[in-house]
mmCIF file of C-alpha atoms in Angstrom:
data_model
loop_
_atom_site.group_PDB
_atom_site.id
_atom_site.type_symbol
_atom_site.label_atom_id
_atom_site.label_comp_id
_atom_site.label_asym_id
_atom_site.label_seq_id
_atom_site.Cartn_x
_atom_site.Cartn_y
_atom_site.Cartn_z
ATOM 1 C CA MET A 269 28.285 -0.821 -10.704
ATOM 2 C CA HIS A 270 31.015 -2.950 -12.295
ATOM 3 C CA PRO A 271 29.381 -4.473 -15.340
ATOM 4 C CA LEU A 272 31.701 -7.728 -14.220
ATOM 5 C CA ILE A 273 31.386 -10.248 -11.250
ATOM 6 C CA SER A 274 34.695 -12.309 -10.466
ATOM 7 C CA VAL A 275 33.810 -16.070 -9.566
ATOM 8 C CA ALA A 276 35.589 -15.517 -5.873
ATOM 9 C CA GLU A 277 32.904 -12.795 -5.018
ATOM 10 C CA LEU A 278 29.696 -14.719 -6.984
ATOM 11 C CA ARG A 279 31.021 -17.675 -4.931
ATOM 12 C CA GLU A 280 30.079 -14.947 -1.665
ATOM 13 C CA ARG A 281 27.282 -13.995 -2.763
ATOM 14 C CA LEU A 282 25.598 -17.064 -4.499
ATOM 15 C CA GLY A 283 22.816 -17.422 -2.279
ATOM 16 C CA GLU A 284 22.317 -13.026 -2.624
ATOM 17 C CA VAL A 285 21.930 -13.418 -6.748
ATOM 18 C CA HIS A 286 19.511 -14.446 -9.505
ATOM 19 C CA LEU A 287 21.833 -16.602 -11.656
ATOM 20 C CA LEU A 288 20.733 -17.143 -15.227
ATOM 21 C CA ASP A 289 23.014 -19.574 -17.316
ATOM 22 C CA ALA A 290 23.041 -18.136 -21.465
ATOM 23 C CA ARG A 291 24.765 -20.992 -23.158
ATOM 24 C CA TRP A 292 24.776 -20.331 -26.522
ATOM 25 C CA SER A 293 26.581 -19.806 -29.815
ATOM 26 C CA LEU A 294 25.043 -19.179 -33.710
ATOM 27 C CA GLY A 295 24.960 -22.660 -34.988
ATOM 28 C CA ARG A 296 24.725 -24.388 -31.641
ATOM 29 C CA SER A 297 21.253 -26.477 -30.660
ATOM 30 C CA ASP A 298 23.176 -27.922 -27.455
ATOM 31 C CA GLY A 299 23.163 -24.814 -24.935
ATOM 32 C CA HIS A 300 20.040 -26.105 -22.970
ATOM 33 C CA ASP A 301 21.645 -29.699 -23.129
ATOM 34 C CA GLN A 302 25.046 -28.656 -22.102
ATOM 35 C CA TYR A 303 23.264 -26.547 -19.031
ATOM 36 C CA LEU A 304 21.328 -29.740 -18.269
ATOM 37 C CA ALA A 305 24.780 -31.567 -17.631
ATOM 38 C CA GLY A 306 26.344 -29.184 -15.660
ATOM 39 C CA HIS A 307 25.434 -25.927 -14.184
ATOM 40 C CA ILE A 308 26.463 -23.608 -11.346
ATOM 41 C CA PRO A 309 23.967 -24.180 -8.069
ATOM 42 C CA GLY A 310 21.036 -22.096 -8.906
ATOM 43 C CA ALA A 311 21.377 -20.919 -11.872
ATOM 44 C CA VAL A 312 17.931 -20.678 -14.509
ATOM 45 C CA PHE A 313 18.200 -21.466 -18.694
ATOM 46 C CA LEU A 314 17.982 -18.475 -20.316
ATOM 47 C CA ASP A 315 17.458 -19.355 -24.323
ATOM 48 C CA VAL A 316 19.056 -16.552 -26.631
ATOM 49 C CA GLU A 317 17.014 -17.403 -29.411
ATOM 50 C CA ARG A 318 13.906 -17.399 -27.563
ATOM 51 C CA ASP A 319 13.990 -14.724 -24.859
ATOM 52 C CA LEU A 320 16.909 -12.330 -26.056
ATOM 53 C CA THR A 321 15.275 -11.699 -29.626
ATOM 54 C CA ARG A 322 12.235 -12.381 -31.722
ATOM 55 C CA HIS A 323 11.371 -13.742 -35.141
ATOM 56 C CA GLY A 324 11.696 -10.450 -37.420
ATOM 57 C CA GLU A 325 11.698 -10.031 -41.376
ATOM 58 C CA PRO A 326 15.298 -9.733 -43.081
ATOM 59 C CA HIS A 327 15.134 -6.084 -43.137
ATOM 60 C CA GLU A 328 15.125 -6.562 -39.225
ATOM 61 C CA GLY A 329 18.497 -8.869 -38.704
ATOM 62 C CA ARG A 330 18.788 -12.093 -37.227
ATOM 63 C CA HIS A 331 18.263 -11.144 -33.581
ATOM 64 C CA PRO A 332 15.999 -8.210 -33.277
ATOM 65 C CA LEU A 333 15.166 -6.896 -29.493
ATOM 66 C CA PRO A 334 12.561 -8.468 -28.386
ATOM 67 C CA PRO A 335 9.252 -6.440 -27.613
ATOM 68 C CA ASP A 336 9.528 -4.870 -24.273
ATOM 69 C CA ALA A 337 6.758 -6.354 -22.525
ATOM 70 C CA ALA A 338 8.126 -9.498 -23.661
ATOM 71 C CA LEU A 339 11.353 -9.295 -22.114
ATOM 72 C CA ALA A 340 10.005 -8.320 -19.058
ATOM 73 C CA ALA A 341 7.759 -11.433 -19.032
ATOM 74 C CA ALA A 342 11.331 -13.737 -19.425
ATOM 75 C CA ALA A 343 12.548 -12.197 -16.633
ATOM 76 C CA ARG A 344 9.514 -13.248 -14.656
ATOM 77 C CA ARG A 345 9.893 -16.703 -16.255
ATOM 78 C CA TRP A 346 13.219 -16.752 -14.929
ATOM 79 C CA GLY A 347 12.161 -15.834 -11.443
ATOM 80 C CA VAL A 348 14.138 -12.531 -11.210
ATOM 81 C CA ARG A 349 12.363 -11.056 -8.275
ATOM 82 C CA GLN A 350 12.165 -6.918 -7.637
ATOM 83 C CA GLY A 351 15.559 -5.471 -6.184
ATOM 84 C CA ALA A 352 17.424 -8.781 -6.759
ATOM 85 C CA PRO A 353 20.664 -8.503 -8.436
ATOM 86 C CA VAL A 354 21.400 -10.732 -11.638
ATOM 87 C CA VAL A 355 24.449 -12.430 -12.737
ATOM 88 C CA ILE A 356 24.728 -14.062 -16.280
ATOM 89 C CA TYR A 357 27.309 -16.400 -17.601
ATOM 90 C CA ASP A 358 28.027 -18.395 -20.534
ATOM 91 C CA ASP A 359 30.474 -21.215 -21.902
ATOM 92 C CA ASP A 360 31.484 -18.580 -25.265
ATOM 93 C CA ARG A 361 33.925 -15.859 -24.436
ATOM 94 C CA MET A 362 30.841 -13.548 -22.224
ATOM 95 C CA LEU A 363 29.554 -13.090 -25.912
ATOM 96 C CA PRO A 364 25.717 -14.472 -25.196
ATOM 97 C CA ALA A 365 26.186 -13.257 -21.355
ATOM 98 C CA SER A 366 27.095 -9.937 -22.875
ATOM 99 C CA ARG A 367 23.674 -9.545 -24.607
ATOM 100 C CA ALA A 368 21.335 -10.439 -21.777
ATOM 101 C CA TRP A 369 23.482 -8.017 -19.709
ATOM 102 C CA TRP A 370 22.760 -5.359 -22.398
ATOM 103 C CA ALA A 371 19.169 -6.291 -22.605
ATOM 104 C CA LEU A 372 18.331 -6.104 -19.247
ATOM 105 C CA ARG A 373 20.519 -3.304 -18.356
ATOM 106 C CA ARG A 374 18.245 -1.481 -21.139
ATOM 107 C CA ALA A 375 15.289 -1.830 -19.017
ATOM 108 C CA GLY A 376 16.782 -1.453 -15.816
ATOM 109 C CA LEU A 377 17.838 -4.261 -14.168
ATOM 110 C CA ASP A 378 20.445 -5.079 -11.825
ATOM 111 C CA ALA A 379 22.675 -7.151 -14.184
ATOM 112 C CA ARG A 380 26.450 -8.204 -14.264
ATOM 113 C CA VAL A 381 28.188 -10.580 -16.510
ATOM 114 C CA LEU A 382 30.505 -13.655 -14.346
ATOM 115 C CA ASP A 383 33.957 -12.651 -15.517
ATOM 116 C CA GLY A 384 35.227 -15.553 -17.387
ATOM 117 C CA GLY A 385 32.127 -17.692 -17.205
ATOM 118 C CA TRP A 386 31.654 -21.004 -17.104
ATOM 119 C CA GLN A 387 35.139 -22.215 -17.381
ATOM 120 C CA ALA A 388 36.156 -19.814 -14.916
ATOM 121 C CA TRP A 389 33.923 -21.132 -12.038
ATOM 122 C CA LEU A 390 34.987 -24.485 -12.731
ATOM 123 C CA ALA A 391 38.613 -23.565 -12.863
ATOM 124 C CA ALA A 392 38.290 -22.415 -9.788
ATOM 125 C CA GLY A 393 36.343 -25.234 -7.831
ATOM 126 C CA GLY A 394 33.167 -23.742 -8.306
ATOM 127 C CA GLU A 395 30.290 -26.404 -7.280
ATOM 128 C CA SER A 396 28.430 -27.676 -9.879
ATOM 129 C CA GLU A 397 24.505 -29.255 -10.202
ATOM 130 C CA THR A 398 22.633 -30.817 -12.825
ATOM 131 C CA GLY A 399 18.857 -30.979 -14.172
ATOM 132 C CA GLU A 400 16.741 -28.326 -14.954
ATOM 133 C CA VAL A 401 16.006 -25.420 -12.124
ATOM 134 C CA VAL A 402 12.512 -24.443 -12.245
ATOM 135 C CA PRO A 403 12.165 -21.231 -10.310
ATOM 136 C CA ALA A 404 8.841 -19.484 -8.903
ATOM 137 C CA PRO A 405 7.357 -16.791 -11.120
ATOM 138 C CA GLY A 406 8.760 -13.710 -10.330
ATOM 139 C CA ASP A 407 7.827 -10.308 -9.752
ATOM 140 C CA VAL A 408 10.479 -7.983 -11.129
ATOM 141 C CA ALA A 409 9.063 -5.240 -13.065
ATOM 142 C CA LEU A 410 11.314 -4.122 -15.960
ATOM 143 C CA GLY A 411 11.180 -0.713 -17.630
ATOM 144 C CA ALA A 412 10.358 0.114 -20.851
ATOM 145 C CA PRO A 413 13.324 1.621 -22.724
ATOM 146 C CA GLY A 414 11.455 1.629 -26.231
ATOM 147 C CA ASP A 415 14.443 2.949 -28.718
ATOM 148 C CA ALA A 416 16.864 4.687 -25.821
ATOM 149 C CA GLY A 417 20.108 3.348 -26.717
ATOM 150 C CA ILE A 418 19.417 2.164 -29.876
ATOM 151 C CA ILE A 419 19.337 2.708 -33.454
ATOM 152 C CA ASP A 420 17.613 1.567 -36.376
ATOM 153 C CA THR A 421 19.000 1.078 -40.055
ATOM 154 C CA GLY A 422 18.574 4.835 -41.278
ATOM 155 C CA GLY A 423 19.983 6.604 -37.840
ATOM 156 C CA ALA A 424 23.453 3.810 -38.217
ATOM 157 C CA ALA A 425 23.528 5.053 -41.541
ATOM 158 C CA ALA A 426 23.331 8.703 -39.949
ATOM 159 C CA TRP A 427 25.892 8.449 -37.242
ATOM 160 C CA PRO A 428 28.696 8.264 -39.131
ATOM 161 C CA GLU A 429 28.212 12.522 -39.858
ATOM 162 C CA ALA A 430 28.650 12.988 -35.736
ATOM 163 C CA GLY A 431 29.954 9.873 -34.468
ATOM 164 C CA VAL A 432 31.926 7.133 -34.862
ATOM 165 C CA LEU A 433 30.246 3.836 -35.625
ATOM 166 C CA LEU A 434 32.240 0.861 -35.040
ATOM 167 C CA ASP A 435 31.928 -2.439 -36.976
ATOM 168 C CA ALA A 436 33.248 -5.124 -34.276
ATOM 169 C CA ARG A 437 33.272 -8.302 -37.224
ATOM 170 C CA VAL A 438 37.124 -9.587 -37.451
ATOM 171 C CA PRO A 439 38.508 -7.267 -40.333
ATOM 172 C CA GLU A 440 38.294 -9.708 -43.737
ATOM 173 C CA ARG A 441 34.666 -9.617 -42.954
ATOM 174 C CA TYR A 442 34.827 -5.592 -42.377
ATOM 175 C CA ARG A 443 36.691 -5.175 -45.535
ATOM 176 C CA GLY A 444 34.383 -7.672 -47.563
ATOM 177 C CA GLU A 445 37.014 -9.853 -48.582
ATOM 178 C CA THR A 446 34.653 -12.971 -47.184
ATOM 179 C CA GLU A 447 31.080 -13.260 -45.959
ATOM 180 C CA PRO A 448 29.844 -16.146 -44.856
ATOM 181 C CA ILE A 449 26.152 -15.316 -43.319
ATOM 182 C CA ASP A 450 25.188 -12.696 -44.834
ATOM 183 C CA PRO A 451 23.861 -11.324 -48.584
ATOM 184 C CA ILE A 452 26.401 -8.910 -48.807
ATOM 185 C CA ALA A 453 30.124 -8.644 -48.192
ATOM 186 C CA GLY A 454 31.512 -5.424 -47.605
ATOM 187 C CA HIS A 455 30.574 -2.478 -44.228
ATOM 188 C CA ILE A 456 28.368 0.607 -43.774
ATOM 189 C CA PRO A 457 29.856 3.475 -45.000
ATOM 190 C CA GLY A 458 32.088 5.464 -42.412
ATOM 191 C CA ALA A 459 32.388 2.595 -39.943
ATOM 192 C CA ARG A 460 35.376 2.330 -38.397
ATOM 193 C CA ASN A 461 36.564 -1.306 -37.690
ATOM 194 C CA LEU A 462 37.213 -2.368 -34.096
ATOM 195 C CA PRO A 463 37.358 -6.330 -33.592
ATOM 196 C CA ILE A 464 35.891 -7.506 -30.627
ATOM 197 C CA GLY A 465 38.937 -9.965 -30.810
ATOM 198 C CA ARG A 466 41.525 -7.012 -30.015
ATOM 199 C CA LEU A 467 39.667 -6.650 -26.688
ATOM 200 C CA LEU A 468 39.760 -10.077 -25.182
ATOM 201 C CA ALA A 469 42.669 -11.909 -23.827
ATOM 202 C CA ASP A 470 43.284 -15.525 -25.061
ATOM 203 C CA ASP A 471 41.448 -17.163 -22.139
ATOM 204 C CA GLY A 472 38.326 -15.103 -23.033
ATOM 205 C CA ARG A 473 38.543 -12.329 -20.781
ATOM 206 C CA PHE A 474 38.596 -8.604 -21.497
ATOM 207 C CA ARG A 475 41.559 -7.103 -21.574
ATOM 208 C CA PRO A 476 42.518 -4.504 -18.909
ATOM 209 C CA ALA A 477 40.560 -1.425 -18.893
ATOM 210 C CA PRO A 478 43.328 0.906 -20.127
ATOM 211 C CA GLU A 479 43.803 -1.179 -22.657
ATOM 212 C CA ILE A 480 40.352 -1.657 -24.160
ATOM 213 C CA ALA A 481 40.173 2.473 -23.754
ATOM 214 C CA ALA A 482 43.387 2.393 -26.034
ATOM 215 C CA ALA A 483 41.850 0.544 -28.625
ATOM 216 C CA PHE A 484 38.532 3.076 -28.424
ATOM 217 C CA ASP A 485 40.790 5.593 -28.918
ATOM 218 C CA ALA A 486 42.711 4.050 -31.564
ATOM 219 C CA VAL A 487 39.951 4.343 -34.024
ATOM 220 C CA GLY A 488 38.510 7.553 -32.733
ATOM 221 C CA ALA A 489 36.182 6.444 -29.890
ATOM 222 C CA GLY A 490 37.334 8.656 -27.458
ATOM 223 C CA GLU A 491 35.578 9.376 -24.266
ATOM 224 C CA ASP A 492 33.611 12.333 -25.686
ATOM 225 C CA ALA A 493 32.514 10.546 -29.479
ATOM 226 C CA ALA A 494 29.259 9.766 -29.677
ATOM 227 C CA ILE A 495 29.991 6.285 -30.082
ATOM 228 C CA ALA A 496 27.427 3.229 -32.134
ATOM 229 C CA ALA A 497 28.474 -0.419 -32.560
ATOM 230 C CA TYR A 498 27.021 -2.892 -34.943
ATOM 231 C CA CYS A 499 28.174 -6.639 -35.647
ATOM 232 C CA GLY A 500 26.979 -9.578 -37.753
ATOM 233 C CA SER A 501 23.504 -9.455 -36.085
ATOM 234 C CA GLY A 502 23.447 -7.563 -32.902
ATOM 235 C CA ILE A 503 25.040 -9.769 -30.302
ATOM 236 C CA THR A 504 29.231 -8.912 -30.648
ATOM 237 C CA ALA A 505 27.595 -5.588 -31.158
ATOM 238 C CA ALA A 506 26.426 -5.892 -27.294
ATOM 239 C CA GLN A 507 29.716 -7.436 -26.209
ATOM 240 C CA LEU A 508 31.232 -3.776 -27.415
ATOM 241 C CA ALA A 509 29.069 -2.060 -25.309
ATOM 242 C CA LEU A 510 29.650 -4.050 -22.169
ATOM 243 C CA ALA A 511 33.627 -3.583 -22.980
ATOM 244 C CA GLY A 512 32.708 -0.020 -24.070
ATOM 245 C CA ALA A 513 31.438 0.192 -20.098
ATOM 246 C CA LEU A 514 34.315 -1.198 -18.920
ATOM 247 C CA ALA A 515 36.823 1.661 -20.691
ATOM 248 C CA GLY A 516 34.046 4.819 -19.775
ATOM 249 C CA ARG A 517 32.423 4.697 -22.768
ATOM 250 C CA ASP A 518 28.873 4.647 -23.454
ATOM 251 C CA VAL A 519 28.162 3.091 -26.559
ATOM 252 C CA THR A 520 24.975 2.794 -28.543
ATOM 253 C CA VAL A 521 23.807 -0.655 -30.263
ATOM 254 C CA TYR A 522 22.288 -1.069 -33.701
ATOM 255 C CA PRO A 523 20.754 -4.581 -32.840
ATOM 256 C CA GLY A 524 20.195 -5.259 -36.719
ATOM 257 C CA SER A 525 23.833 -4.631 -37.505
ATOM 258 C CA TRP A 526 25.203 -6.070 -40.624
ATOM 259 C CA SER A 527 22.439 -8.902 -40.987
ATOM 260 C CA ALA A 528 20.197 -6.165 -41.631
ATOM 261 C CA TRP A 529 22.027 -3.709 -43.436
ATOM 262 C CA SER A 530 22.456 -6.034 -45.971
ATOM 263 C CA ASN A 531 18.935 -7.130 -46.501
ATOM 264 C CA THR A 532 17.671 -3.754 -46.783
ATOM 265 C CA PRO A 533 17.627 -3.164 -50.562
ATOM 266 C CA GLY A 534 19.069 0.308 -51.521
ATOM 267 C CA ARG A 535 22.077 0.536 -48.915
ATOM 268 C CA PRO A 536 25.583 1.479 -49.828
ATOM 269 C CA ILE A 537 27.966 -0.972 -49.452
ATOM 270 C CA ALA A 538 31.334 -0.110 -48.642
ATOM 271 C CA THR A 539 34.624 -2.457 -49.053
ATOM 272 C CA GLY A 540 38.299 -2.649 -48.683
ATOM 273 C CA ALA A 541 40.047 -0.828 -45.084
ATOM 274 C CA GLU A 542 38.900 2.417 -43.730
#
């Protein structure tokens, strides 16, 4: 199934799908307030920090994945029922929704991201409602993917030996010219830079699939390559995985990303261009 759903299709299927509002961005804590002020009718708020991450040690990065059982419990708390398709949206260029899509798809859920998010819904004249939606507990049974589709710091170090490791951060962070968050600037040795911004149009939507495929090809991540991705803390890497899915590329994610690598003593640091 296509990982994106259009506003037009969602409006036709509004009563059939389970909606999740994933408004969040790094350094912003008002996602829930924004949700309460207005959301797509029936949407349940998904807390990215609480539901899609767990508290970890520095060497695990800022946004380590929650245990499989915790994610399954969250999905039931959101009211997701067995067999119900899920649609996720946000208001930040589909970034947090991509993390939710990736985490839930790993666990076997039929999940899609609303193309263009909240802004596209409003621009098309979509209805909205205010206040909290408190659903009855769901009965969905998620799979337990364990380590499927992810790599740890050791795996990220070894990946460039036989595959293509993509760094989704902006070029200046990749080159080590600036680092606004993590303790050390630079990139994982052997990684290639594919900033997520190259895959998005000015309105925050993904570029057409052929353009995304061409961007992957340009950094050596062709159809036959073993591809893995990282970013600052594992959120944008999931968006790169969604972009890959649009272009027919299977992307493994390093959830710890640079926040884990740069907090692991002894790991080498590369700077400059590739």
